[in-house]
Short mmCIF file of C-alpha atoms in Angstrom, two decimals:
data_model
loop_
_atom_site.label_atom_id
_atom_site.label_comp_id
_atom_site.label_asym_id
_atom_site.label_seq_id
_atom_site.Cartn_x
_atom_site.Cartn_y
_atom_site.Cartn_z
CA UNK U 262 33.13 3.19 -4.13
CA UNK U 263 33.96 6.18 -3.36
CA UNK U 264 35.65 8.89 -5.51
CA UNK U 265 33.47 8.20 -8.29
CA UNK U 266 30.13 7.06 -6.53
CA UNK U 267 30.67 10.72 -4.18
CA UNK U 268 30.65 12.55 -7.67
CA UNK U 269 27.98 10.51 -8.78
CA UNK U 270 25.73 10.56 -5.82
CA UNK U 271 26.78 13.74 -3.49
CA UNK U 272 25.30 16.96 -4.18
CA UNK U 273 23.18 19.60 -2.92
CA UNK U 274 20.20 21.14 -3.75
CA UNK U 275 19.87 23.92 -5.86
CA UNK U 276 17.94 27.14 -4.99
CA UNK U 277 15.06 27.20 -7.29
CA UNK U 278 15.42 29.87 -10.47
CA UNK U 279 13.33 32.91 -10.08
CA UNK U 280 14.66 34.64 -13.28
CA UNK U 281 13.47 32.70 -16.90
CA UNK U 282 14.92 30.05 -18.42
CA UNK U 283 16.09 29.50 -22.12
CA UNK U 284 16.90 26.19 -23.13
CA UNK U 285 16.82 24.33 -26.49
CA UNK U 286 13.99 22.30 -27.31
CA UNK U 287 15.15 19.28 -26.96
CA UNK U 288 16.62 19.72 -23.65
CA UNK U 289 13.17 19.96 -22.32
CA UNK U 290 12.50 16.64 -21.60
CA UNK U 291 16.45 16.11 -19.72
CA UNK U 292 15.23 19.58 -18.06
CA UNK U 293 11.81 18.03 -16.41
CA UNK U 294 13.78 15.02 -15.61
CA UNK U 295 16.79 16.80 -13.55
CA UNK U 296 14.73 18.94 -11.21
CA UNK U 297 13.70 16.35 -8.70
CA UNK U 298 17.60 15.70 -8.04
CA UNK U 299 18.38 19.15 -9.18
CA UNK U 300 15.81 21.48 -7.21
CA UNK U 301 13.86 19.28 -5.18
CA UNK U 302 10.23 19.44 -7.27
CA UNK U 303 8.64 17.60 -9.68
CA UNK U 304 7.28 18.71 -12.56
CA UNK U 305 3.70 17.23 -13.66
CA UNK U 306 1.71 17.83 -16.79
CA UNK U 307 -1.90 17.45 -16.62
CA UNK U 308 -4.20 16.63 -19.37
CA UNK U 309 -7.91 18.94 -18.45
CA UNK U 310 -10.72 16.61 -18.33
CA UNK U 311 -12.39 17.40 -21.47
CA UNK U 312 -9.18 15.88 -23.41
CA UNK U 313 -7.75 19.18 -23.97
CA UNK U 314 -4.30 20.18 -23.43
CA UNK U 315 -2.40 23.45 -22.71
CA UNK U 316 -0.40 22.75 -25.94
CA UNK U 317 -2.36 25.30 -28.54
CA UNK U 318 -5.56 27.36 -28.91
CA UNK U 319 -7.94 24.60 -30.11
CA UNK U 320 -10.79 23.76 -28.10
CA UNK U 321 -12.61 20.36 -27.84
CA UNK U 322 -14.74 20.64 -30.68
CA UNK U 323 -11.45 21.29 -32.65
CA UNK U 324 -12.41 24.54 -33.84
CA UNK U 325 -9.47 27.40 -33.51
CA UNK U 326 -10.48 30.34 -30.90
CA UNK U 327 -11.49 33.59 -32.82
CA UNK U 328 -8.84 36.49 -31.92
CA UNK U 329 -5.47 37.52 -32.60
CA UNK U 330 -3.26 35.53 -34.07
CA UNK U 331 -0.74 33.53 -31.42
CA UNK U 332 2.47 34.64 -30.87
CA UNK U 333 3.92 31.63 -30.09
CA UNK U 334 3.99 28.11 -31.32
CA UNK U 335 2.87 26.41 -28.25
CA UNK U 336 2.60 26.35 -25.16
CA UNK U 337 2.10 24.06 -21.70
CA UNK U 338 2.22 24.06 -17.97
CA UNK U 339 3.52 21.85 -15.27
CA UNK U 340 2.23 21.90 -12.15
CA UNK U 341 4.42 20.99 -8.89
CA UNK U 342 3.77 17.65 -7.46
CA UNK U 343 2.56 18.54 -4.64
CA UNK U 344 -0.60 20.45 -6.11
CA UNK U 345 -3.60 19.29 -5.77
CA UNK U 346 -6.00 18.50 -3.32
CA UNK U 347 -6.25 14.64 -2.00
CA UNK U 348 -9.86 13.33 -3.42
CA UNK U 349 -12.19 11.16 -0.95
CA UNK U 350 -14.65 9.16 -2.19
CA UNK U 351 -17.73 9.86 -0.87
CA UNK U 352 -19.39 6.30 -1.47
CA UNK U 353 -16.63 4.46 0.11
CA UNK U 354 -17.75 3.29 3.82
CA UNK U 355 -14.63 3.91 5.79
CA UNK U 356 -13.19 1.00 7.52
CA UNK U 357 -15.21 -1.20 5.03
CA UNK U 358 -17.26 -3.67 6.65
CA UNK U 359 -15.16 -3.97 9.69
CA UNK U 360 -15.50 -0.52 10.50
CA UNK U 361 -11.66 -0.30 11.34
CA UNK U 362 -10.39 2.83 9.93
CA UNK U 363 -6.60 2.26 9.62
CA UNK U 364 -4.67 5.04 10.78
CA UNK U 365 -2.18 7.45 8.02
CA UNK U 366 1.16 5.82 7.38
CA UNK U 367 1.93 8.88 5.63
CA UNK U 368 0.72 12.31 4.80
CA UNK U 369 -0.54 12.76 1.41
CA UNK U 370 1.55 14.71 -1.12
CA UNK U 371 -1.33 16.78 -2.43
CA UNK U 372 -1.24 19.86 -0.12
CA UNK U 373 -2.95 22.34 -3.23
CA UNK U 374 0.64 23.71 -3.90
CA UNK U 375 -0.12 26.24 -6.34
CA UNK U 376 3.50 26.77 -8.57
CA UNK U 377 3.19 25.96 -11.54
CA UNK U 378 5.97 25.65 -15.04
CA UNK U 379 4.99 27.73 -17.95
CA UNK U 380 6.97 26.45 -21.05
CA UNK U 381 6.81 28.42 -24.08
CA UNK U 382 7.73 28.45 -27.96
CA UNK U 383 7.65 31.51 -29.93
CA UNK U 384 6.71 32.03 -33.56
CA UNK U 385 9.98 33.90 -34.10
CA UNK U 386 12.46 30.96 -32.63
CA UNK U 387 10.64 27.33 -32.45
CA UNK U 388 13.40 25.75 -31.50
CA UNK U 389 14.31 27.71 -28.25
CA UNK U 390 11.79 27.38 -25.41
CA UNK U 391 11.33 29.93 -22.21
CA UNK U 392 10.84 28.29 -19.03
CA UNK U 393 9.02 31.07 -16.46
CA UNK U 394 8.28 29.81 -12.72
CA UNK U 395 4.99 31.58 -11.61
CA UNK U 396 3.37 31.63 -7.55
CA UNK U 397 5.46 30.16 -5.16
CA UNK U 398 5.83 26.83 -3.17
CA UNK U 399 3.24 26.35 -0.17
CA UNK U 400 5.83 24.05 1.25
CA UNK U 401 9.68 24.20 1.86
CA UNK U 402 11.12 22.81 -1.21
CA UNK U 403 14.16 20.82 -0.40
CA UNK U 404 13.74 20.35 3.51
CA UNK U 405 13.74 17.10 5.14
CA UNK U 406 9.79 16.17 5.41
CA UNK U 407 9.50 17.03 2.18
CA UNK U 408 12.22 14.43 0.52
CA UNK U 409 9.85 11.63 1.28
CA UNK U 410 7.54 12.80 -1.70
CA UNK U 411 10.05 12.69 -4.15
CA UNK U 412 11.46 9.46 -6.09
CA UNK U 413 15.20 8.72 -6.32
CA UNK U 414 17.25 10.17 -9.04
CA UNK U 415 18.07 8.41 -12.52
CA UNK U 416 21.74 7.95 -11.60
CA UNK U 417 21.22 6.55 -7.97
CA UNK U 418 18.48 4.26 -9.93
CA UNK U 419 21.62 3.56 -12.27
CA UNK U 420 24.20 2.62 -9.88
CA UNK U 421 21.71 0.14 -7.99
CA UNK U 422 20.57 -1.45 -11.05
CA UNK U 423 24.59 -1.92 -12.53
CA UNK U 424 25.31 -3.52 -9.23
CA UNK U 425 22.27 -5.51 -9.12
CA UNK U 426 23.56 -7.06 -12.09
CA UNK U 427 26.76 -7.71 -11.55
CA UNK U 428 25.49 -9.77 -8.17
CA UNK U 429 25.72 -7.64 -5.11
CA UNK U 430 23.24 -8.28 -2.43
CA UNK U 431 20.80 -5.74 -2.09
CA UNK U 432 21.32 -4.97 1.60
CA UNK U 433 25.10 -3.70 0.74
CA UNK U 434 24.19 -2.15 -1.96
CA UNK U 435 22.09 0.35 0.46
CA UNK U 436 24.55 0.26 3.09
CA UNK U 437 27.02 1.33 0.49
CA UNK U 438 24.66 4.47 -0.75
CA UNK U 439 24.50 5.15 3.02
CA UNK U 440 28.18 5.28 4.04
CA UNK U 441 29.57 7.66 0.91
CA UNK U 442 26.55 9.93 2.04
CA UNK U 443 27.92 9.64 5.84
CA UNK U 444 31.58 10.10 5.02
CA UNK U 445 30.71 13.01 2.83
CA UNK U 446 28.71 14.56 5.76
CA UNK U 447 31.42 14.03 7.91
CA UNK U 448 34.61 15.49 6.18
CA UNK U 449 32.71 18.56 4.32
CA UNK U 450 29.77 19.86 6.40
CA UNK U 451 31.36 19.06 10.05
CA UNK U 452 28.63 17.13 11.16
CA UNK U 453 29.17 14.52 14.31
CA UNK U 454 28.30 10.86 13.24
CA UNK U 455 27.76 8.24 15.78
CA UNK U 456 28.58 4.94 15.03
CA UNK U 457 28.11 5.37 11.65
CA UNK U 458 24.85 6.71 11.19
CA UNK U 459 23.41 10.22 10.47
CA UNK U 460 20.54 11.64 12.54
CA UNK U 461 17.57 12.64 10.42
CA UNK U 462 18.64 16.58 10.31
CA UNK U 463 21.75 15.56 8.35
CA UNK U 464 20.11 14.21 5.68
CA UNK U 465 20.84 16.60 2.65
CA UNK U 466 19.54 14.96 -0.45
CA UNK U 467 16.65 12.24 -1.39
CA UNK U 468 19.03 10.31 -2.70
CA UNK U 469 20.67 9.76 0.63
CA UNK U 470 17.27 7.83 1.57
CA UNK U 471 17.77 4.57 -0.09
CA UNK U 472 14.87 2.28 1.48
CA UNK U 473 14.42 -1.38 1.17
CA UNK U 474 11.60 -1.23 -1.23
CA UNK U 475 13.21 0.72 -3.85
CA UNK U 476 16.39 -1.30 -4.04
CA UNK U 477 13.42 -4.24 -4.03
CA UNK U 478 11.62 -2.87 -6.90
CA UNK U 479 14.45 -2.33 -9.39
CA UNK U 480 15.73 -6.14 -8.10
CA UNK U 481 12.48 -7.12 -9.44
CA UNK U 482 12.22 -5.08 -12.20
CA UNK U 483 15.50 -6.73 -13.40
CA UNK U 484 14.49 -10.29 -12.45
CA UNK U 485 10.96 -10.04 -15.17
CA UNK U 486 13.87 -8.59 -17.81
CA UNK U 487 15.73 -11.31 -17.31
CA UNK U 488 13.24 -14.05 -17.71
CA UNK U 489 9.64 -12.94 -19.64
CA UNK U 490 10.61 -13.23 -22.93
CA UNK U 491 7.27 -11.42 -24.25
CA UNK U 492 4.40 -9.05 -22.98
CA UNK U 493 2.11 -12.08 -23.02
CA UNK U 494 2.59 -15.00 -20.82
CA UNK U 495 2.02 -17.51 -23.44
CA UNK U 496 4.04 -16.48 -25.59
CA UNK U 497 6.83 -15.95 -23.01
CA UNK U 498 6.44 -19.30 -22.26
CA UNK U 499 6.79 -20.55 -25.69
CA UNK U 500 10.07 -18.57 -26.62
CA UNK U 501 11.41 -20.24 -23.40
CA UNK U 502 10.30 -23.80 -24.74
CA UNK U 503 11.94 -23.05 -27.72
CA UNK U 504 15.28 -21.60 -26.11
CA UNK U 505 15.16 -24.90 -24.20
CA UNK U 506 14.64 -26.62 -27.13
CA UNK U 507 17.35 -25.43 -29.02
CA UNK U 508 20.00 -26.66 -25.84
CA UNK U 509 18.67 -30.19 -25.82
CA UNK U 510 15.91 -30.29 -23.50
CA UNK U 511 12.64 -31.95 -24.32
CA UNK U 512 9.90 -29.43 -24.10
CA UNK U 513 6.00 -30.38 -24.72
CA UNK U 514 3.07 -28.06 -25.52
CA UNK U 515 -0.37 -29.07 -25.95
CA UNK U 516 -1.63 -27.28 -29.00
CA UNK U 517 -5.23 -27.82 -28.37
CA UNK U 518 -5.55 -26.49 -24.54
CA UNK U 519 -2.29 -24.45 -24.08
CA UNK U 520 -3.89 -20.79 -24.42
CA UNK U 521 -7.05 -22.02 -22.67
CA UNK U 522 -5.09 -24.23 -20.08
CA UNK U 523 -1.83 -23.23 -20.45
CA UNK U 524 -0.41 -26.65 -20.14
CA UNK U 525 3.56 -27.21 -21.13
CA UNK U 526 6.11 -29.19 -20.01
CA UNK U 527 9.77 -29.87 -20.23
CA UNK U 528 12.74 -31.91 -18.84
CA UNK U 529 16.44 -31.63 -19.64
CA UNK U 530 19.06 -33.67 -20.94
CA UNK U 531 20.57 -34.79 -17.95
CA UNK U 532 16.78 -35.59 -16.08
CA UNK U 533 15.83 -37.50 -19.48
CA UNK U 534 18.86 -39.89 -18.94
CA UNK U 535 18.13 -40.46 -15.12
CA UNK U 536 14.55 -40.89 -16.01
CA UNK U 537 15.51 -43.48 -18.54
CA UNK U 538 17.30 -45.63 -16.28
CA UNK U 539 14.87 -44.81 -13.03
CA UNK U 540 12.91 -48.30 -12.15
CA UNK U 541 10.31 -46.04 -9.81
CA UNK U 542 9.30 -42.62 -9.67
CA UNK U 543 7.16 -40.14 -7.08
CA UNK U 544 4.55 -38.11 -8.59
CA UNK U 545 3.98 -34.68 -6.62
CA UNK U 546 1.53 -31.85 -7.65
CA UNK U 547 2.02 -28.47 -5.96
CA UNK U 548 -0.95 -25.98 -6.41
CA UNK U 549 -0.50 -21.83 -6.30
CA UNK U 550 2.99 -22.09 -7.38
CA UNK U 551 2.32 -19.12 -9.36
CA UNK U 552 0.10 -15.74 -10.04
CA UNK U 553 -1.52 -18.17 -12.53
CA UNK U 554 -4.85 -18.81 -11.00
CA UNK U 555 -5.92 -22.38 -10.68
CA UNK U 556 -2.09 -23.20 -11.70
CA UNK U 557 -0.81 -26.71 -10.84
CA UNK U 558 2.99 -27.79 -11.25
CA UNK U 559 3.09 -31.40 -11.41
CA UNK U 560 7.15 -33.09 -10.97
CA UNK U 561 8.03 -36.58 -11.39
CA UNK U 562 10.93 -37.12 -8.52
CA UNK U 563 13.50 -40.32 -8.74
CA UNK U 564 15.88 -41.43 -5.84
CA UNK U 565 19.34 -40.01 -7.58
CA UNK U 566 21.67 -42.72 -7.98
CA UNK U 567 24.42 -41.12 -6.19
CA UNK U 568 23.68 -38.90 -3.59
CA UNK U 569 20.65 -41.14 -2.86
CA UNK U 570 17.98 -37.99 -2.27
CA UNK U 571 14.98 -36.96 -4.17
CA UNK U 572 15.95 -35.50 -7.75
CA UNK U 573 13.32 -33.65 -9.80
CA UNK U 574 13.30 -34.87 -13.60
CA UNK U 575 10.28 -33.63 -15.38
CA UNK U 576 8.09 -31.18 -15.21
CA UNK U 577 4.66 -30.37 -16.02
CA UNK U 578 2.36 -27.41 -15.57
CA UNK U 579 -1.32 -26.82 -16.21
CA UNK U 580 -4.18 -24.88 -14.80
CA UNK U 581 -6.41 -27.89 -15.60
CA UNK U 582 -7.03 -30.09 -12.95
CA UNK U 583 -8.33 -33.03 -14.64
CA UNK U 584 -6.52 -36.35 -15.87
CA UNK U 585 -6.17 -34.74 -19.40
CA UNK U 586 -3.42 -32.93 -19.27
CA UNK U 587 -1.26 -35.80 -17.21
CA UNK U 588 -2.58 -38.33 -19.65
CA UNK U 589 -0.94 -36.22 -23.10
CA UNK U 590 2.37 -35.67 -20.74
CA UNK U 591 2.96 -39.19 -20.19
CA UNK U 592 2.30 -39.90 -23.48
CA UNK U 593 5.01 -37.84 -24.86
CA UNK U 594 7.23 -39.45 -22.54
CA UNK U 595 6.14 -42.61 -23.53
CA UNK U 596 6.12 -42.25 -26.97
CA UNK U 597 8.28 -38.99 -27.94
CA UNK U 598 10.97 -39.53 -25.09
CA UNK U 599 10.70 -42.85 -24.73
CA UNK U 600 10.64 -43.17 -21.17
CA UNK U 601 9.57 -47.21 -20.21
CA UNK U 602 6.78 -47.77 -17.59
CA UNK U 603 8.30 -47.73 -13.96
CA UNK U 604 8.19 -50.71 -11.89
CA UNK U 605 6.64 -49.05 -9.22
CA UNK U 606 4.97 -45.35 -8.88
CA UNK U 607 4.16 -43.37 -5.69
CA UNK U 608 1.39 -40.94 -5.58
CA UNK U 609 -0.51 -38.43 -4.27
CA UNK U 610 -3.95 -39.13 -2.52
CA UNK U 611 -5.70 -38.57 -5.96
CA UNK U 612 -8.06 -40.43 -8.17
CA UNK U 613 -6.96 -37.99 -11.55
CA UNK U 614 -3.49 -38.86 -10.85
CA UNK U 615 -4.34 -42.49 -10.78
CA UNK U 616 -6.37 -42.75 -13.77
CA UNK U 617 -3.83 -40.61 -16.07
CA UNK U 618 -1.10 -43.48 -14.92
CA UNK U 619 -3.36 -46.17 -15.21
CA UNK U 620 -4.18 -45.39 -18.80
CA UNK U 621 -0.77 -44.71 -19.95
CA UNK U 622 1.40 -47.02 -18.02
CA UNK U 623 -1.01 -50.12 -17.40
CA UNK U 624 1.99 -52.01 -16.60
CA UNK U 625 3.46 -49.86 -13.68
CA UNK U 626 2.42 -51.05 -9.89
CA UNK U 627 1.04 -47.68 -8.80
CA UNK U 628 1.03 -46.92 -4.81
CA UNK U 629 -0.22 -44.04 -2.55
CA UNK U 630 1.88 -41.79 -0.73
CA UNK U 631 2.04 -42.86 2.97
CA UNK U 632 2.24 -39.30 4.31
CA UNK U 633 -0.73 -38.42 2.34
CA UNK U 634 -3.01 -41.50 3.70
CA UNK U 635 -2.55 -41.09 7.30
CA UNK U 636 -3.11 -37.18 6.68
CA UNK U 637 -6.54 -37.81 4.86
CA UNK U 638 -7.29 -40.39 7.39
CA UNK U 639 -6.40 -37.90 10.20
CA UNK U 640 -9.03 -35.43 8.23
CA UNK U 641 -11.82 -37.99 7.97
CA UNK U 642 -11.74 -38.73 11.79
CA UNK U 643 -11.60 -35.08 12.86
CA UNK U 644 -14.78 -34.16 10.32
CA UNK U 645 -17.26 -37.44 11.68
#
């Protein structure tokens, strides 16, 4: 960390260009994008409410304005981000029904900051754009209260995401960010730090501010890359079944209630085998296991041979809470898998647990869970 990440991450901000701006094209976009790390301000465009933009002379009934002919090709404006005036609605009771009004965490960013981006293309060159800065800032771009309303910069975003992936813990990750920042202060701006942190008036960059929730974000971010295989759910789900598939495991869908339902199930090689040679098996449904509303995840559990624990071997998952769904996934073991009816199988407390079994393995002895007796007993006494 440290040569590289200080060129990387160090750097000051830059005084904000009063003179114009000429710039290719298609730098524009790599422009907008560098000024939050490069001058402290974001750049917004707005679309007007009547669906016109600032991009040509048309108006909304698509109709060219009478007058002389433009000069230039087109032409838009950015506003600064914190322009704007913070909107109230004015049917809203505050407090809601409790009356509570909760208290600002933090100030809004709208403060009507007038400054605005005027990006142009002439007739004469359309592939060179003039950048003009017009009013000023309300607010002191670049000081510390105002680094709060701006977002980390694409490279800090970078190096937290590379590292993310290669395994580091998200707490060093931060602390790392934090100490190049602190060494830097330390050795080139002659600022005191005291055991190892910086006071707030030291802090010279947003990017020096790496919270807890960012680092959070992008760790999630990474985590839905890494396992939804598709926009939709469903079909997530099924590229999974068939990636499973593919490696040996045993995967079930049922066709006629998996969009509606979305019931699917699955075991591996490894749990087929011990399921194959278990003689009695627990049956345990957990419920909001998922954002999936009404989603249950039921697991059949052996005793491991070896270590002599509880070892999960199939699974099965369904928003449908009736005996349906358990009585086409035993099935398939029965009859696609193979699996041979248990000697003995503990369950839940439930009557649609009890009737899927019954139906499929007739033979099997099929018991309640202690636990779950004396706790519905222990219900029933407290309610009469």
């Amino acid at each position: 960390m440290s040569h590289q990440m200080q060129n990387v991450f160090i750097k000051f901000y830059e005084p904000l260009p009063e003179e114009t701006i000429t710039l290719p094209v298609i730098q524009l976009e790599q422009f907008l994008a560098d000024a939050p790390s490069k001058y402290a301000v974001a750049w917004g465009f707005h679309i007007q409410r009547d669906g016109v933009t600032s991009d040509g002379p048309s108006t909304s009934e698509g109709h060219k304005k009478r007058g002389p002919k433009p000069k230039n090709v087109w032409s838009r404006t950015y506003f600064c981000h914190r322009g704007g005036v913070k909107q109230t609605r004015k049917d809203v009771n505050p407090g809601g029904s409790s009356g509570y009004v909760r208290h600002l965490q933090k100030p809004s960013k709208k403060i009507g900051c007038t400054a605005k981006l005027k990006v142009t293309c002439y007739l004469d060159d359309p592939n060179t754009i003039t950048i003009t800065h017009i009013n000023k800032h309300n607010h002191n771009v670049g000081d510390t209260d105002e680094l709060q309303h701006l977002s980390l910069s694409a490279d800090v975003k970078k190096y937290i995401t590379d590292h993310l992936n290669d395994g580091f813990d998200k707490r060093h990750i931060r602390l790392a960010i934090q100490r190049s920042f602190i060494k830097f202060l330390s050795n080139n701006l002659s600022f005191t730090v005291i055991n190892g942190n910086s006071s707030l008036n030291q802090i010279i960059h947003r990017d020096q501010m790496v919270h807890v929730d960012e680092v959070y974000n992008l760790f999630y971010k990474i985590q839905n890359q890494k396992y939804q295989r598709h926009k939709s759910q469903h079909e997530s789900v099924k590229t999974w079944l068939n990636e499973l598939e593919s490696q040996g495991f045993k995967t079930f869908i049922d066709d006629s209630s998996f969009y509606s339902q979305f019931t699917f199930g699955f075991l591996s090689p490894q749990q087929k085998q011990l399921l194959l040679e278990a003689k009695s098996w627990c049956l345990d449904a957990t419920h909001n296991t998922t954002n999936i509303k009404n989603g249950l995840l039921y697991t059949i559990v052996i005793r491991h041979p070896i270590t002599g624990t509880g070892y999960p071997v199939a699974f099965l998952f369904s928003t449908d809470g009736s005996s349906t769904p358990l009585i086409r996934f035993f099935t398939f073991l029965k009859l696609i898998v193979g699996v041979p009816a248990p000697l003995k199988i503990t369950i839940d407390v439930s009557n649609v647990e009890l009737d899927a079994l019954s139906s499929v393995y007739p033979e099997a002895q099929i018991q309640w869970c202690c636990f779950h007796v004396s706790r519905a007993w222990i219900k029933k006494l407290r309610t009469t």
